[in-house]
Short mmCIF file of C-alpha atoms in Angstrom, two decimals:
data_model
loop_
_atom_site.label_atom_id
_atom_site.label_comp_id
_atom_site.label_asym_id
_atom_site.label_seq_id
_atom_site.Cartn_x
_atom_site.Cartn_y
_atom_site.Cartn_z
CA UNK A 23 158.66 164.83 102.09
CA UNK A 24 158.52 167.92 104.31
CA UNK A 25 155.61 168.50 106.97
CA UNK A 26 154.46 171.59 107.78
CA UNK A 27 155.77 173.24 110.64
CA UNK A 28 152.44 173.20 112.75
CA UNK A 29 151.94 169.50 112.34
CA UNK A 30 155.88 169.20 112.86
CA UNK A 31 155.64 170.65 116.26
CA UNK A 32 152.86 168.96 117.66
CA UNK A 33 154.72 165.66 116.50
CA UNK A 34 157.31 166.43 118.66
CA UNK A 35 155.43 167.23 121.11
CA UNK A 36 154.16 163.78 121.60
CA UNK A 37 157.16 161.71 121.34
CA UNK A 38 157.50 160.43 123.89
CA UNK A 39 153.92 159.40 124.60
CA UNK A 40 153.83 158.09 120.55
CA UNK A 41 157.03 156.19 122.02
CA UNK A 42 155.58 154.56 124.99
CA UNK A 43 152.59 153.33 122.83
CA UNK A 44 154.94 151.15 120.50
CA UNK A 45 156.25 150.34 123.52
CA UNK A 46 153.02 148.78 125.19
CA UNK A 47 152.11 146.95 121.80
CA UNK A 48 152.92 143.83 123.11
CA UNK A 49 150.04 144.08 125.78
CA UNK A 50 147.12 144.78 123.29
CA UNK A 51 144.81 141.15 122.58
CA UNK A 52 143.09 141.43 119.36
CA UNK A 53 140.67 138.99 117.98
CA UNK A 54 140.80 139.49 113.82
CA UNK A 55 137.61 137.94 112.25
CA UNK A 56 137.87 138.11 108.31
CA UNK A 57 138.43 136.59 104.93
CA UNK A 58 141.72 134.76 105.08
CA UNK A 59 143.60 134.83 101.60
CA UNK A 60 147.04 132.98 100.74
CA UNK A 61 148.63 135.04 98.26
CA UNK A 62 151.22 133.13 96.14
CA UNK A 63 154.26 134.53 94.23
CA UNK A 64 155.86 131.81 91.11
CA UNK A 65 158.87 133.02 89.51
CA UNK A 66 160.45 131.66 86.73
CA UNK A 67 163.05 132.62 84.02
CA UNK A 68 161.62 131.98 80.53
CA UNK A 69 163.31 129.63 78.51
CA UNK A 70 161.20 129.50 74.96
CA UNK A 71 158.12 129.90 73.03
CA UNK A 72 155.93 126.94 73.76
CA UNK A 73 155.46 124.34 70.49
CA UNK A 74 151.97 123.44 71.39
CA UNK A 75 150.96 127.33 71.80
CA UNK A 76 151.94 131.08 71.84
CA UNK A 77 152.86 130.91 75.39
CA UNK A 78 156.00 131.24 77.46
CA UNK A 79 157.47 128.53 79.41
CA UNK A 80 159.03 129.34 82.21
CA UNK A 81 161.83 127.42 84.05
CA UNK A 82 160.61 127.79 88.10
CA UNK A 83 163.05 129.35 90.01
CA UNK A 84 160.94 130.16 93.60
CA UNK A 85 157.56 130.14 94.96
CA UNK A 86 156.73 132.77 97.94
CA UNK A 87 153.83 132.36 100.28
CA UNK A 88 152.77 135.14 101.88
CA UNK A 89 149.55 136.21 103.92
CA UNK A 90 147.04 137.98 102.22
CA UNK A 91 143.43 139.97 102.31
CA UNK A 92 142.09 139.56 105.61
CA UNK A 93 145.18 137.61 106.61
CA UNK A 94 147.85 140.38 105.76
CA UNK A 95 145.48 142.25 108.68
CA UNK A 96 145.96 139.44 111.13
CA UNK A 97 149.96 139.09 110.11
CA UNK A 98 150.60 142.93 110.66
CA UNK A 99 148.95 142.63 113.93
CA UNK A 100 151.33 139.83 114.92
CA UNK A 101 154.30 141.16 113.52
CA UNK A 102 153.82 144.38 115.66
CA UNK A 103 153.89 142.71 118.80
CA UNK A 104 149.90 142.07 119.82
CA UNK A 105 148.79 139.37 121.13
CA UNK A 106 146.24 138.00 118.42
CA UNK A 107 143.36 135.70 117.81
CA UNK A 108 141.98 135.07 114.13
CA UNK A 109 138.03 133.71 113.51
CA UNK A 110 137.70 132.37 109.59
CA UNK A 111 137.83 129.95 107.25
CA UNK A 112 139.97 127.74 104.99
CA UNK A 113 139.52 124.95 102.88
CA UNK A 114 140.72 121.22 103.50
CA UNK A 115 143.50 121.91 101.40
CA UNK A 116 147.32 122.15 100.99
CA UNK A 117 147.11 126.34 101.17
CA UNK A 118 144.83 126.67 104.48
CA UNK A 119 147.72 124.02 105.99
CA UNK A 120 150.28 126.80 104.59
CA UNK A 121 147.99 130.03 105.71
CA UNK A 122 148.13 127.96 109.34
CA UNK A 123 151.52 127.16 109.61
CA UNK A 124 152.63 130.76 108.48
CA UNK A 125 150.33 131.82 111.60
CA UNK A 126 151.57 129.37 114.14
CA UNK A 127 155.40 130.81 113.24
CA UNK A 128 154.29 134.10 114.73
CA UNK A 129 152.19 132.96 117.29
CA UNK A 130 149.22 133.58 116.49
CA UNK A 131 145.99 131.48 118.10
CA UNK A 132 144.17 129.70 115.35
CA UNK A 133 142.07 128.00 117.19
CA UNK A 134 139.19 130.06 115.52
CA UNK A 135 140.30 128.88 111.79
CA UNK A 136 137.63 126.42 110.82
CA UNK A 137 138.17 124.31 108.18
CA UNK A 138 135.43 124.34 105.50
CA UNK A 139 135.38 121.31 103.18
CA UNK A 140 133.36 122.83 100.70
CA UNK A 141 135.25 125.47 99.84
CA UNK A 142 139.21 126.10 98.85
CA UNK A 143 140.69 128.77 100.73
CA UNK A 144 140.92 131.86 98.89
CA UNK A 145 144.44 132.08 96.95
CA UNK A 146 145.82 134.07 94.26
CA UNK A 147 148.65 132.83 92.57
CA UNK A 148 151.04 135.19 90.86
CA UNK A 149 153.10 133.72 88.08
CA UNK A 150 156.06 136.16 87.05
CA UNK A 151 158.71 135.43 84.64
CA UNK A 152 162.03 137.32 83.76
CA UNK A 153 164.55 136.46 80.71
CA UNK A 154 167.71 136.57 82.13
CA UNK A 155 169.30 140.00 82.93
CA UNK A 156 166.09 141.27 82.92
CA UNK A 157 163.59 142.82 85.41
CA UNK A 158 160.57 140.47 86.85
CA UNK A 159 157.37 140.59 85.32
CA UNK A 160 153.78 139.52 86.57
CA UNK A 161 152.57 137.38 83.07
CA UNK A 162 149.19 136.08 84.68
CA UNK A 163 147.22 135.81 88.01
CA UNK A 164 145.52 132.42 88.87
CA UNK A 165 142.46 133.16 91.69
CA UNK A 166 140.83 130.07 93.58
CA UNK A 167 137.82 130.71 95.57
CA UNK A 168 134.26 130.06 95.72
CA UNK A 169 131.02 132.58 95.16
CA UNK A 170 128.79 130.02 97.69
CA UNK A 171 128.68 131.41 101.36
CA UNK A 172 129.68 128.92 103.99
CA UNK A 173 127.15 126.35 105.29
CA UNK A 174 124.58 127.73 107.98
CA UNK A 175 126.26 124.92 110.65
CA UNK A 176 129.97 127.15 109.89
CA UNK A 177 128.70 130.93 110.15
CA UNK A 178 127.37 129.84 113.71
CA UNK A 179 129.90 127.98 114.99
CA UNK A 180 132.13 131.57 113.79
CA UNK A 181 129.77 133.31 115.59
CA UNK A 182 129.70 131.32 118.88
CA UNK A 183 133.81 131.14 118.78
CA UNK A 184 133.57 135.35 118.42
CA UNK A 185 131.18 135.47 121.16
CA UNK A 186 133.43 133.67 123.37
CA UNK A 187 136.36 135.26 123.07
CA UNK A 188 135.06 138.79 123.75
CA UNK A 189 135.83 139.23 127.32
CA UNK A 190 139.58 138.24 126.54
CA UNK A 191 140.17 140.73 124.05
CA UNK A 192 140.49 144.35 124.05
CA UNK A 193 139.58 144.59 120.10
CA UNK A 194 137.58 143.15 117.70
CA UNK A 195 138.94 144.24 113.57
CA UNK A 196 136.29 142.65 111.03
CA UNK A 197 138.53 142.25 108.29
CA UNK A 198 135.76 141.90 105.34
CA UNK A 199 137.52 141.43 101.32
CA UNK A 200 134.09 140.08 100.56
CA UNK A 201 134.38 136.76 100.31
CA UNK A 202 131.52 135.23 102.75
CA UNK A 203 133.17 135.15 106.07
CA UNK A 204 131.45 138.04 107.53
CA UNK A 205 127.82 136.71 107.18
CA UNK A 206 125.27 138.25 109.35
CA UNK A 207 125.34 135.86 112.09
CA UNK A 208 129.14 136.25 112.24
CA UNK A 209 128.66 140.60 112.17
CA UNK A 210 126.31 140.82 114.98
CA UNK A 211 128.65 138.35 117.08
CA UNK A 212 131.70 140.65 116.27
CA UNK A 213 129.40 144.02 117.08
CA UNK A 214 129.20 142.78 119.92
CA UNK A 215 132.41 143.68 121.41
CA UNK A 216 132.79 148.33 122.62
CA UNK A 217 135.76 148.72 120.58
CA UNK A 218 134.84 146.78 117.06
CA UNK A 219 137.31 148.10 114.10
CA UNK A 220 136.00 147.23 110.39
CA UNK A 221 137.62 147.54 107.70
CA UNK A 222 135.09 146.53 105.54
CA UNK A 223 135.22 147.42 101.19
CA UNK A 224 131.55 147.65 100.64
CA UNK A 225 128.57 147.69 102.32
CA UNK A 226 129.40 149.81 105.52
CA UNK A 227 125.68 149.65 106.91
CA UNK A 228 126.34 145.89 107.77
CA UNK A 229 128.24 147.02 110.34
CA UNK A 230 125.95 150.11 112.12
CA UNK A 231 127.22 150.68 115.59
CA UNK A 232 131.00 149.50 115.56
CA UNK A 233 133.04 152.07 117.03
CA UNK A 234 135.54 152.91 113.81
CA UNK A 235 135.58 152.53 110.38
CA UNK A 236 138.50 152.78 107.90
CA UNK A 237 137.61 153.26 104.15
CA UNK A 238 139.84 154.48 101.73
CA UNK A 239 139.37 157.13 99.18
CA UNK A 240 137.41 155.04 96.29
CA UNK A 241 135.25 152.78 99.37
CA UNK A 242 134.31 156.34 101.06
CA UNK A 243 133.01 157.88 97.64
CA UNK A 244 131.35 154.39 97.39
CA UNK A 245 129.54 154.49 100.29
CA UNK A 246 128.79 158.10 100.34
CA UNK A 247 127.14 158.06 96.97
CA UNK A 248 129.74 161.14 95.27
CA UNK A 249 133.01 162.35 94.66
CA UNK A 250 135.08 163.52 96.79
CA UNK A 251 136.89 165.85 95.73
CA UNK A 252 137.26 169.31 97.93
CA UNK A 253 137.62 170.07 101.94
CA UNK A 254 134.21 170.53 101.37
CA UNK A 255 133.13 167.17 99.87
CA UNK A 256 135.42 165.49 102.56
CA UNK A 257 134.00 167.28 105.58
CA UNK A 258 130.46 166.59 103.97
CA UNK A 259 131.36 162.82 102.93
CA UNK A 260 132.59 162.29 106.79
CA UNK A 261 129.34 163.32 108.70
CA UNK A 262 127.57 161.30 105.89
CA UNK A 263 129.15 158.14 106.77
CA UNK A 264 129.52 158.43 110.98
CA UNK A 265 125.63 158.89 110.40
CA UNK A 266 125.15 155.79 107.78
CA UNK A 267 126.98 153.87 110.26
CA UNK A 268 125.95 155.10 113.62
CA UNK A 269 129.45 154.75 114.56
CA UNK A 270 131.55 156.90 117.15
CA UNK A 271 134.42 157.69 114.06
CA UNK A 272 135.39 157.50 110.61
CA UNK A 273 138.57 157.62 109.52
CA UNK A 274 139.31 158.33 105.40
CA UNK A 275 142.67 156.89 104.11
CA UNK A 276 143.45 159.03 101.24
CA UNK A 277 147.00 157.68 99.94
CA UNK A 278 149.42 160.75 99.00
CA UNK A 279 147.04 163.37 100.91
CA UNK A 280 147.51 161.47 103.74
CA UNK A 281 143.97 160.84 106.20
CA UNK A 282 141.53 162.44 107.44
CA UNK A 283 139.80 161.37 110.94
CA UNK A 284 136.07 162.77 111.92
CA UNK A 285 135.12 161.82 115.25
CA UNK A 286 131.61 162.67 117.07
CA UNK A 287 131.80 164.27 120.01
CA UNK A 288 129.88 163.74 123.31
CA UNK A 289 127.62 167.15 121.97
CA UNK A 290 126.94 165.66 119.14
CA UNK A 291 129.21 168.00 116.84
CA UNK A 292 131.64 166.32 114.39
CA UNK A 293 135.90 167.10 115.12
CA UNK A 294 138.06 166.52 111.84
CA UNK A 295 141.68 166.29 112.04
CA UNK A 296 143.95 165.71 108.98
CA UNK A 297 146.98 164.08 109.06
CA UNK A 298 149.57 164.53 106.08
CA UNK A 299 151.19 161.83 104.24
CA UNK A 300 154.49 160.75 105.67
CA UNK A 301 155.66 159.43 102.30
CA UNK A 302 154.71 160.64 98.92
CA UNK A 303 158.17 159.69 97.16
CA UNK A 304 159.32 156.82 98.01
CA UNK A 305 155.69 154.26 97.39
CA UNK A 306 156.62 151.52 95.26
CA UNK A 307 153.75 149.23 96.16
CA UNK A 308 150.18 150.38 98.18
CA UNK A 309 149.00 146.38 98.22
CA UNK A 310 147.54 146.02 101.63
CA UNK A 311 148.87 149.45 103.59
CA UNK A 312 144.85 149.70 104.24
CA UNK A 313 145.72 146.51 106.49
CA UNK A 314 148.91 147.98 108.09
CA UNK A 315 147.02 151.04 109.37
CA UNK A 316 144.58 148.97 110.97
CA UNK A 317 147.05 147.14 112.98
CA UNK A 318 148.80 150.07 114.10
CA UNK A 319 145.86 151.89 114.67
CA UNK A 320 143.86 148.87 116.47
CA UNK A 321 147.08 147.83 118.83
CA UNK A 322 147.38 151.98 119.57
CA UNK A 323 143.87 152.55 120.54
CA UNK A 324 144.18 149.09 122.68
CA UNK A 325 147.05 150.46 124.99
CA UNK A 326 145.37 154.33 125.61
CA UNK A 327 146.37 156.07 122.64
CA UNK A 328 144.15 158.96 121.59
CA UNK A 329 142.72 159.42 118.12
CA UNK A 330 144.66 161.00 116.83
CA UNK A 331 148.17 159.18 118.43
CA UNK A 332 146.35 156.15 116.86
CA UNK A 333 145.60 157.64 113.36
CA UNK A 334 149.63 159.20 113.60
CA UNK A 335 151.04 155.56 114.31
CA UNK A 336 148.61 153.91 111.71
CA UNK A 337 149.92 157.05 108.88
CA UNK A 338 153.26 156.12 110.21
CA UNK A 339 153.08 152.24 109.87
CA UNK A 340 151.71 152.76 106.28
CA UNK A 341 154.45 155.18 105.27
CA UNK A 342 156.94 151.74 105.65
CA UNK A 343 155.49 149.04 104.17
CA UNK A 344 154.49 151.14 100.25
CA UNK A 345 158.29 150.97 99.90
CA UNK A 346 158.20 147.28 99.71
CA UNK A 347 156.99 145.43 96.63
CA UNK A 348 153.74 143.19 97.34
CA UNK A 349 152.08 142.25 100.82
CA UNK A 350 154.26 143.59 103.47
CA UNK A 351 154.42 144.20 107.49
CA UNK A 352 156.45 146.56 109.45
CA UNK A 353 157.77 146.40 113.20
CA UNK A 354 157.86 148.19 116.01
CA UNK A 355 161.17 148.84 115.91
CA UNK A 356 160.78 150.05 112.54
CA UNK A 357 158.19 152.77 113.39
CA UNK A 358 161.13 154.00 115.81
CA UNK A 359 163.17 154.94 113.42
CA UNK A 360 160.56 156.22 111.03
CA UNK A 361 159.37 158.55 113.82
CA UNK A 362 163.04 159.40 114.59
CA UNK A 363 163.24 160.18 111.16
CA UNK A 364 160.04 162.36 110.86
CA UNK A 365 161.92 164.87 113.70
CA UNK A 366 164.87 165.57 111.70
CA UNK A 367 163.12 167.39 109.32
CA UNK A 368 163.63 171.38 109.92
#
């Protein structure tokens, strides 16, 4: 897509400082507390129509593991170069060992996974078949996870890990797909920290005082109560929200319109600054880009980027991974060459 030439202009201005920011990923510490999901991928080709029902059966070519929900946050951050901690949960089971292992690979510090033996860890198993010369098709999806929260003796023992790693981390992103984690206890421990990130589907009052929030389109018109669906609505939907959440800045992800970041200002008035979409054309897949602008935007603000530099890099990161099918992560290197390729356009 083309940008206009105002916004073109002043992202060529900052090259070199959006440069030096990927450049100083590496330094940013992170601690990631949220719901950890395994997502699995079963493909098969199909052979026949089952005898003992109208089913398919399918002959299983390949099973992908990949993390998911709060995990796909904690795996971008990784994969971008910071230096990350995750707090959660998994079950005594054969998919928290996998969620683990795929953590360790990367280096990540799971010494804040506990296990919990009462619960499976959240996975959601995608069976997909294909006849042969034929394109792959998702035929069911298999969820395991449990509506209990964790026990009292868990949340706290969350809570006390979070508390202790505050003072060796220059972010906190509460990561909540609403599936117990983030219990009160476990909130005020992660509120506890200047620069708290959530990215949080419902229930944004939870979290009053963290510094940013990052709702989407649908979780913004949630919160705020109405549609939005003008400049005006927008404007009015972001000064609603910074004051539900008595946070410092809200920023809107609104997929091909690109975001929209209000920020209160040491006066007390409200700055907005939009930010187009870098890709409108090329989105084959949107699962989990809310989780990819996060990292970017977390590691960003961690090493001195501005607001908007952050919001740029997160728009930028997210513009990468919707042209990849399912759960996906970018690099730094990457972003580069997505930026290089933002400042060819005339």
């Amino acid at each position: 897509m083309v940008l206009n030439s105002t916004f073109l202009a002043q992202l060529r201005g900052s090259v070199e400082q959006l440069t030096q920011r990927l450049d100083s990923f590496s330094q940013a510490r992170v601690l990631v507390v949220g719901d950890l999901t395994l997502d699995e991928f079963l493909t098969g080709q199909v052979e026949r129509i089952s005898r003992e029902a109208p089913v398919l059966i399918l002959r299983h070519e390949n099973t992908k593991q990949v993390p998911g929900g709060g995990a796909n946050a904690v795996y971008n951050l990784a994969k971008l170069g910071g230096q990350i901690k995750v707090a959660g949960l998994v079950g005594k089971d054969d998919q928290g060992r996998a969620l683990c292992g795929i953590f360790e690979e990367v280096g990540i510090d799971i010494s804040g996974i506990l296990i919990d033996p009462c619960r499976p860890t959240v996975t959601k198993t995608r069976i997909s078949g294909h006849a042969r010369q034929s394109v792959t098709q998702q035929i069911v999806r298999l969820d395991r996870k449990s509506d209990d929260l964790p026990d009292l003796d868990l949340q706290l023992q969350l809570a006390s890990y979070i508390r202790q790693q505050l003072d060796t981390v220059d972010a906190v992103v509460c990561s909540d797909y609403g599936d117990g984690v983030l219990t009160a206890a476990v909130i005020e421990a992660a509120l506890s920290h200047s620069r708290t990130i959530v990215d949080a589907q419902t229930d944004l009052n939870r979290y009053g005082g963290a510094m940013l929030f990052t709702p989407n389109l649908p979780e913004a018109e949630q919160a705020a109560g109405y549609n939005i669906k003008n400049a005006q609505t927008l404007l009015k939907a972001g000064c609603d929200l910074l004051n539900l959440t008595q946070s410092q800045q809200m920023l809107i992800t609104r997929g091909e319109e690109g975001m929209s970041l209000f920020e209160r200002m040491k006066d007390g008035e409200i700055k907005q600054l939009d930010i187009p979409a870098f890709n409108r054309t090329d989105v084959f897949d949107v699962t989990g880009a809310g989780d990819t602008v996060v990292a970017a935007l977390t590691l960003a603000l961690c090493v001195g980027a501005s607001s908007w530099e952050a919001a740029v890099l997160g728009n930028l990161a997210a513009s990468i991974v919707v042209r990849q099918f399912g759960t996906a992560t970018t690099t730094v290197e990457e972003m580069k060459e997505g930026l290089r390729s933002l400042l060819t356009q005339e």
